[in-house]
């Protein structure tokens, strides 16, 4: 499912134009990115939470080249899906 | 940053009521959850992609209880932030 499909569904459900929904959609996700930049955490109740995590410098020895490769310090975004949205083994559902 | 703050910022930028933005916000994320349930993949251009990943059955030996614990097959949501939103070591920024 991509952005276009999401916008189409939301516009139909809310009786809004796809143009308006796209505008709000883009604004929501750019605001969330700003939130990650500034606060390092964004929480969406009922969906999940995003956290920026620091990854320390890492050294890896590459067998093929017999050299040590240095991975600089880095940050990544960790996403945790909302608790009530547990994935059951037999399928995906809500508890 | 939580949902209330995001809605406030988006409503202000778009000149919409917080009520309307909240409605669209909720609809977007419930549609995304539906997309994850049905298709196992949701991609938001410029923000990131969500994929449902299957985790096989795992057995763990717990030292303290000296028992083997079985973790049933499970699924989890993996999030990958958009490429252009690389996190630089010194801060969080766009390349």
PDB file of C-alpha atoms in Angstrom:
ATOM      1  CA  UNK A   1       0.000   0.000   0.000  1.00  0.00           C
ATOM      2  CA  UNK A   2       1.434   3.342  -0.984  1.00  0.00           C
ATOM      3  CA  UNK A   3       0.606   6.990  -0.338  1.00  0.00           C
ATOM      4  CA  UNK A   4      -1.717   7.325  -3.352  1.00  0.00           C
ATOM      5  CA  UNK A   5      -3.867   4.399  -2.210  1.00  0.00           C
ATOM      6  CA  UNK A   6      -4.010   5.663   1.377  1.00  0.00           C
ATOM      7  CA  UNK A   7      -5.060   9.136   0.210  1.00  0.00           C
ATOM      8  CA  UNK A   8      -7.750   7.673  -2.065  1.00  0.00           C
ATOM      9  CA  UNK A   9      -9.239   5.590   0.784  1.00  0.00           C
ATOM     10  CA  UNK A  10      -9.124   8.436   3.323  1.00  0.00           C
ATOM     11  CA  UNK A  11     -10.637  10.950   0.862  1.00  0.00           C
ATOM     12  CA  UNK A  12     -13.499   8.559   0.060  1.00  0.00           C
ATOM     13  CA  UNK A  13     -14.207   7.826   3.745  1.00  0.00           C
ATOM     14  CA  UNK A  14     -14.171  11.504   4.768  1.00  0.00           C
ATOM     15  CA  UNK A  15     -15.838  12.945   1.676  1.00  0.00           C
ATOM     16  CA  UNK A  16     -12.822  15.206   1.121  1.00  0.00           C
ATOM     17  CA  UNK A  17     -10.953  15.909  -2.094  1.00  0.00           C
ATOM     18  CA  UNK A  18      -7.794  13.892  -2.679  1.00  0.00           C
ATOM     19  CA  UNK A  19      -5.951  17.187  -3.056  1.00  0.00           C
ATOM     20  CA  UNK A  20      -6.872  18.295   0.480  1.00  0.00           C
ATOM     21  CA  UNK A  21      -6.063  14.890   1.985  1.00  0.00           C
ATOM     22  CA  UNK A  22      -2.694  14.826   0.184  1.00  0.00           C
ATOM     23  CA  UNK A  23      -1.891  18.260   1.599  1.00  0.00           C
ATOM     24  CA  UNK A  24      -2.695  17.166   5.168  1.00  0.00           C
ATOM     25  CA  UNK A  25      -0.907  13.832   4.593  1.00  0.00           C
ATOM     26  CA  UNK A  26       2.315  15.524   3.492  1.00  0.00           C
ATOM     27  CA  UNK A  27       2.106  18.021   6.337  1.00  0.00           C
ATOM     28  CA  UNK A  28       1.638  15.279   8.947  1.00  0.00           C
ATOM     29  CA  UNK A  29       4.671  13.288   7.833  1.00  0.00           C
ATOM     30  CA  UNK A  30       6.935  16.310   7.387  1.00  0.00           C
ATOM     31  CA  UNK A  31       5.918  17.429  10.901  1.00  0.00           C
ATOM     32  CA  UNK A  32       6.724  13.951  12.205  1.00  0.00           C
ATOM     33  CA  UNK A  33      10.158  14.110  10.581  1.00  0.00           C
ATOM     34  CA  UNK A  34      10.735  17.501  12.243  1.00  0.00           C
ATOM     35  CA  UNK A  35       9.674  15.941  15.523  1.00  0.00           C
ATOM     36  CA  UNK A  36      12.231  13.160  15.063  1.00  0.00           C
ATOM     37  CA  UNK A  37      14.945  15.681  14.236  1.00  0.00           C
ATOM     38  CA  UNK A  38      14.218  17.942  17.183  1.00  0.00           C
ATOM     39  CA  UNK A  39      12.972  15.627  19.902  1.00  0.00           C
ATOM     40  CA  UNK A  40      14.204  12.230  18.753  1.00  0.00           C
ATOM     41  CA  UNK A  41      10.786  10.744  19.546  1.00  0.00           C
ATOM     42  CA  UNK A  42       7.353  10.697  17.907  1.00  0.00           C
ATOM     43  CA  UNK A  43       4.424   8.778  19.367  1.00  0.00           C
ATOM     44  CA  UNK A  44       1.201   8.037  17.472  1.00  0.00           C
ATOM     45  CA  UNK A  45      -1.405   6.601  19.852  1.00  0.00           C
ATOM     46  CA  UNK A  46      -2.881   3.392  18.498  1.00  0.00           C
ATOM     47  CA  UNK A  47      -0.278   3.063  15.750  1.00  0.00           C
ATOM     48  CA  UNK A  48       3.211   3.071  17.243  1.00  0.00           C
ATOM     49  CA  UNK A  49       6.222   5.085  18.321  1.00  0.00           C
ATOM     50  CA  UNK A  50       9.379   6.175  16.553  1.00  0.00           C
ATOM     51  CA  UNK A  51      12.644   6.725  18.422  1.00  0.00           C
ATOM     52  CA  UNK A  52      16.016   7.906  17.164  1.00  0.00           C
ATOM     53  CA  UNK A  53      18.750   5.628  18.492  1.00  0.00           C
ATOM     54  CA  UNK A  54      22.476   6.322  18.505  1.00  0.00           C
ATOM     55  CA  UNK A  55      24.728   3.575  17.116  1.00  0.00           C
ATOM     56  CA  UNK A  56      28.298   3.643  18.400  1.00  0.00           C
ATOM     57  CA  UNK A  57      31.388   3.394  16.180  1.00  0.00           C
ATOM     58  CA  UNK A  58      31.884  -0.204  15.018  1.00  0.00           C
ATOM     59  CA  UNK A  59      34.878  -2.024  13.573  1.00  0.00           C
ATOM     60  CA  UNK A  60      34.352  -5.042  11.308  1.00  0.00           C
ATOM     61  CA  UNK A  61      37.098  -7.359   9.992  1.00  0.00           C
ATOM     62  CA  UNK A  62      36.310  -8.233   6.378  1.00  0.00           C
ATOM     63  CA  UNK A  63      37.625 -11.744   5.592  1.00  0.00           C
ATOM     64  CA  UNK A  64      37.754 -11.289   1.855  1.00  0.00           C
ATOM     65  CA  UNK A  65      39.879  -8.130   1.985  1.00  0.00           C
ATOM     66  CA  UNK A  66      41.515  -8.943   5.344  1.00  0.00           C
ATOM     67  CA  UNK A  67      41.001  -5.368   6.346  1.00  0.00           C
ATOM     68  CA  UNK A  68      39.237  -3.745   9.289  1.00  0.00           C
ATOM     69  CA  UNK A  69      36.366  -1.521   8.202  1.00  0.00           C
ATOM     70  CA  UNK A  70      35.256   1.304  10.460  1.00  0.00           C
ATOM     71  CA  UNK A  71      31.567   2.126  10.656  1.00  0.00           C
ATOM     72  CA  UNK A  72      31.264   5.687  11.998  1.00  0.00           C
ATOM     73  CA  UNK A  73      28.860   6.588  14.765  1.00  0.00           C
ATOM     74  CA  UNK A  74      25.364   6.702  13.356  1.00  0.00           C
ATOM     75  CA  UNK A  75      21.728   7.128  14.290  1.00  0.00           C
ATOM     76  CA  UNK A  76      18.750   5.113  13.199  1.00  0.00           C
ATOM     77  CA  UNK A  77      14.990   5.231  13.699  1.00  0.00           C
ATOM     78  CA  UNK A  78      13.457   2.437  15.725  1.00  0.00           C
ATOM     79  CA  UNK A  79       9.716   1.846  15.276  1.00  0.00           C
ATOM     80  CA  UNK A  80       7.564  -0.024  17.817  1.00  0.00           C
ATOM     81  CA  UNK A  81       4.060  -0.927  16.750  1.00  0.00           C
ATOM     82  CA  UNK A  82       1.321  -0.141  19.305  1.00  0.00           C
ATOM     83  CA  UNK A  83       0.759  -2.817  21.978  1.00  0.00           C
ATOM     84  CA  UNK A  84      -2.872  -3.384  21.137  1.00  0.00           C
ATOM     85  CA  UNK A  85      -1.793  -4.204  17.629  1.00  0.00           C
ATOM     86  CA  UNK A  86      -0.138  -7.516  18.467  1.00  0.00           C
ATOM     87  CA  UNK A  87       0.597  -9.760  15.535  1.00  0.00           C
ATOM     88  CA  UNK A  88      -0.737 -13.266  16.169  1.00  0.00           C
ATOM     89  CA  UNK A  89       1.244 -16.114  14.636  1.00  0.00           C
ATOM     90  CA  UNK A  90      -1.605 -17.327  12.487  1.00  0.00           C
ATOM     91  CA  UNK A  91      -2.329 -13.975  11.020  1.00  0.00           C
ATOM     92  CA  UNK A  92      -2.287 -10.358  11.841  1.00  0.00           C
ATOM     93  CA  UNK A  93      -4.913  -9.181  14.194  1.00  0.00           C
ATOM     94  CA  UNK A  94      -5.804  -7.186  17.236  1.00  0.00           C
ATOM     95  CA  UNK A  95      -6.027  -8.726  20.647  1.00  0.00           C
TER      96      UNK A  95
ATOM     97  CA  UNK B   1       6.150  14.835  19.952  1.00  0.00           C
ATOM     98  CA  UNK B   2       2.704  13.284  20.193  1.00  0.00           C
ATOM     99  CA  UNK B   3      -0.442  13.259  18.096  1.00  0.00           C
ATOM    100  CA  UNK B   4      -1.931  16.391  19.725  1.00  0.00           C
ATOM    101  CA  UNK B   5       1.158  18.456  18.909  1.00  0.00           C
ATOM    102  CA  UNK B   6       1.308  17.164  15.332  1.00  0.00           C
ATOM    103  CA  UNK B   7      -2.384  17.972  14.783  1.00  0.00           C
ATOM    104  CA  UNK B   8      -1.918  21.481  16.221  1.00  0.00           C
ATOM    105  CA  UNK B   9       1.025  22.240  13.915  1.00  0.00           C
ATOM    106  CA  UNK B  10      -0.660  20.805  10.817  1.00  0.00           C
ATOM    107  CA  UNK B  11      -3.954  22.633  11.521  1.00  0.00           C
ATOM    108  CA  UNK B  12      -2.083  25.931  11.928  1.00  0.00           C
ATOM    109  CA  UNK B  13      -0.051  25.473   8.724  1.00  0.00           C
ATOM    110  CA  UNK B  14      -3.099  24.494   6.629  1.00  0.00           C
ATOM    111  CA  UNK B  15      -5.618  26.869   8.201  1.00  0.00           C
ATOM    112  CA  UNK B  16      -7.845  23.895   9.041  1.00  0.00           C
ATOM    113  CA  UNK B  17      -9.669  23.125  12.280  1.00  0.00           C
ATOM    114  CA  UNK B  18      -7.938  20.724  14.649  1.00  0.00           C
ATOM    115  CA  UNK B  19     -11.077  18.623  14.533  1.00  0.00           C
ATOM    116  CA  UNK B  20     -10.808  18.076  10.764  1.00  0.00           C
ATOM    117  CA  UNK B  21      -7.073  17.383  10.933  1.00  0.00           C
ATOM    118  CA  UNK B  22      -7.600  14.884  13.766  1.00  0.00           C
ATOM    119  CA  UNK B  23     -10.236  13.096  11.685  1.00  0.00           C
ATOM    120  CA  UNK B  24      -7.906  12.807   8.674  1.00  0.00           C
ATOM    121  CA  UNK B  25      -4.973  11.880  10.948  1.00  0.00           C
ATOM    122  CA  UNK B  26      -6.878   9.009  12.553  1.00  0.00           C
ATOM    123  CA  UNK B  27      -8.140   7.824   9.165  1.00  0.00           C
ATOM    124  CA  UNK B  28      -4.631   7.832   7.665  1.00  0.00           C
ATOM    125  CA  UNK B  29      -3.125   5.710  10.422  1.00  0.00           C
ATOM    126  CA  UNK B  30      -6.039   3.277  10.632  1.00  0.00           C
ATOM    127  CA  UNK B  31      -5.797   2.850   6.839  1.00  0.00           C
ATOM    128  CA  UNK B  32      -2.057   2.239   7.184  1.00  0.00           C
ATOM    129  CA  UNK B  33      -2.723  -0.440   9.811  1.00  0.00           C
ATOM    130  CA  UNK B  34      -5.235  -2.051   7.448  1.00  0.00           C
ATOM    131  CA  UNK B  35      -2.604  -1.957   4.738  1.00  0.00           C
ATOM    132  CA  UNK B  36      -0.122  -3.705   7.027  1.00  0.00           C
ATOM    133  CA  UNK B  37      -2.708  -6.358   7.905  1.00  0.00           C
ATOM    134  CA  UNK B  38      -3.739  -7.050   4.331  1.00  0.00           C
ATOM    135  CA  UNK B  39      -0.608  -6.434   2.301  1.00  0.00           C
ATOM    136  CA  UNK B  40       2.153  -6.627   4.905  1.00  0.00           C
ATOM    137  CA  UNK B  41       3.740  -3.510   3.422  1.00  0.00           C
ATOM    138  CA  UNK B  42       3.098   0.238   3.597  1.00  0.00           C
ATOM    139  CA  UNK B  43       5.360   2.786   1.904  1.00  0.00           C
ATOM    140  CA  UNK B  44       5.243   6.518   2.583  1.00  0.00           C
ATOM    141  CA  UNK B  45       7.412   8.355   0.052  1.00  0.00           C
ATOM    142  CA  UNK B  46       9.840  10.699   1.736  1.00  0.00           C
ATOM    143  CA  UNK B  47       9.182   9.274   5.192  1.00  0.00           C
ATOM    144  CA  UNK B  48       9.836   5.534   5.207  1.00  0.00           C
ATOM    145  CA  UNK B  49       8.435   2.061   4.703  1.00  0.00           C
ATOM    146  CA  UNK B  50       6.826  -0.457   7.048  1.00  0.00           C
ATOM    147  CA  UNK B  51       7.096  -4.194   6.470  1.00  0.00           C
ATOM    148  CA  UNK B  52       5.599  -7.080   8.416  1.00  0.00           C
ATOM    149  CA  UNK B  53       8.285  -9.696   9.033  1.00  0.00           C
ATOM    150  CA  UNK B  54       7.739 -13.265  10.163  1.00  0.00           C
ATOM    151  CA  UNK B  55       9.827 -14.457  13.142  1.00  0.00           C
ATOM    152  CA  UNK B  56      10.325 -18.218  13.336  1.00  0.00           C
ATOM    153  CA  UNK B  57       9.769 -20.303  16.493  1.00  0.00           C
ATOM    154  CA  UNK B  58      12.677 -19.801  18.899  1.00  0.00           C
ATOM    155  CA  UNK B  59      13.907 -21.799  21.871  1.00  0.00           C
ATOM    156  CA  UNK B  60      15.836 -20.088  24.673  1.00  0.00           C
ATOM    157  CA  UNK B  61      17.579 -21.788  27.616  1.00  0.00           C
ATOM    158  CA  UNK B  62      17.016 -19.693  30.735  1.00  0.00           C
ATOM    159  CA  UNK B  63      20.009 -20.112  33.080  1.00  0.00           C
ATOM    160  CA  UNK B  64      18.174 -19.029  36.218  1.00  0.00           C
ATOM    161  CA  UNK B  65      15.352 -21.534  35.822  1.00  0.00           C
ATOM    162  CA  UNK B  66      17.407 -24.061  33.813  1.00  0.00           C
ATOM    163  CA  UNK B  67      14.442 -24.486  31.537  1.00  0.00           C
ATOM    164  CA  UNK B  68      13.996 -24.091  27.795  1.00  0.00           C
ATOM    165  CA  UNK B  69      11.478 -21.414  26.900  1.00  0.00           C
ATOM    166  CA  UNK B  70       9.681 -21.607  23.570  1.00  0.00           C
ATOM    167  CA  UNK B  71       8.914 -18.382  21.759  1.00  0.00           C
ATOM    168  CA  UNK B  72       6.101 -19.131  19.284  1.00  0.00           C
ATOM    169  CA  UNK B  73       6.246 -17.981  15.685  1.00  0.00           C
ATOM    170  CA  UNK B  74       5.543 -14.272  15.567  1.00  0.00           C
ATOM    171  CA  UNK B  75       5.405 -11.284  13.271  1.00  0.00           C
ATOM    172  CA  UNK B  76       6.803  -7.838  13.777  1.00  0.00           C
ATOM    173  CA  UNK B  77       6.782  -4.535  11.928  1.00  0.00           C
ATOM    174  CA  UNK B  78      10.103  -3.347  10.553  1.00  0.00           C
ATOM    175  CA  UNK B  79      10.389   0.346   9.742  1.00  0.00           C
ATOM    176  CA  UNK B  80      13.024   1.803   7.392  1.00  0.00           C
ATOM    177  CA  UNK B  81      13.385   5.565   7.277  1.00  0.00           C
ATOM    178  CA  UNK B  82      13.542   7.104   3.802  1.00  0.00           C
ATOM    179  CA  UNK B  83      17.004   7.139   2.181  1.00  0.00           C
ATOM    180  CA  UNK B  84      17.144  10.879   1.731  1.00  0.00           C
ATOM    181  CA  UNK B  85      16.620  11.228   5.447  1.00  0.00           C
ATOM    182  CA  UNK B  86      20.042   9.894   6.440  1.00  0.00           C
ATOM    183  CA  UNK B  87      21.089  10.582   9.994  1.00  0.00           C
ATOM    184  CA  UNK B  88      24.542  12.159  10.163  1.00  0.00           C
ATOM    185  CA  UNK B  89      26.676  11.278  13.156  1.00  0.00           C
ATOM    186  CA  UNK B  90      26.882  14.846  14.375  1.00  0.00           C
ATOM    187  CA  UNK B  91      23.192  15.432  14.284  1.00  0.00           C
ATOM    188  CA  UNK B  92      20.089  14.551  12.454  1.00  0.00           C
ATOM    189  CA  UNK B  93      19.812  16.023   9.019  1.00  0.00           C
ATOM    190  CA  UNK B  94      19.112  15.492   5.366  1.00  0.00           C
ATOM    191  CA  UNK B  95      21.820  14.775   2.829  1.00  0.00           C
TER     192      UNK B  95
END
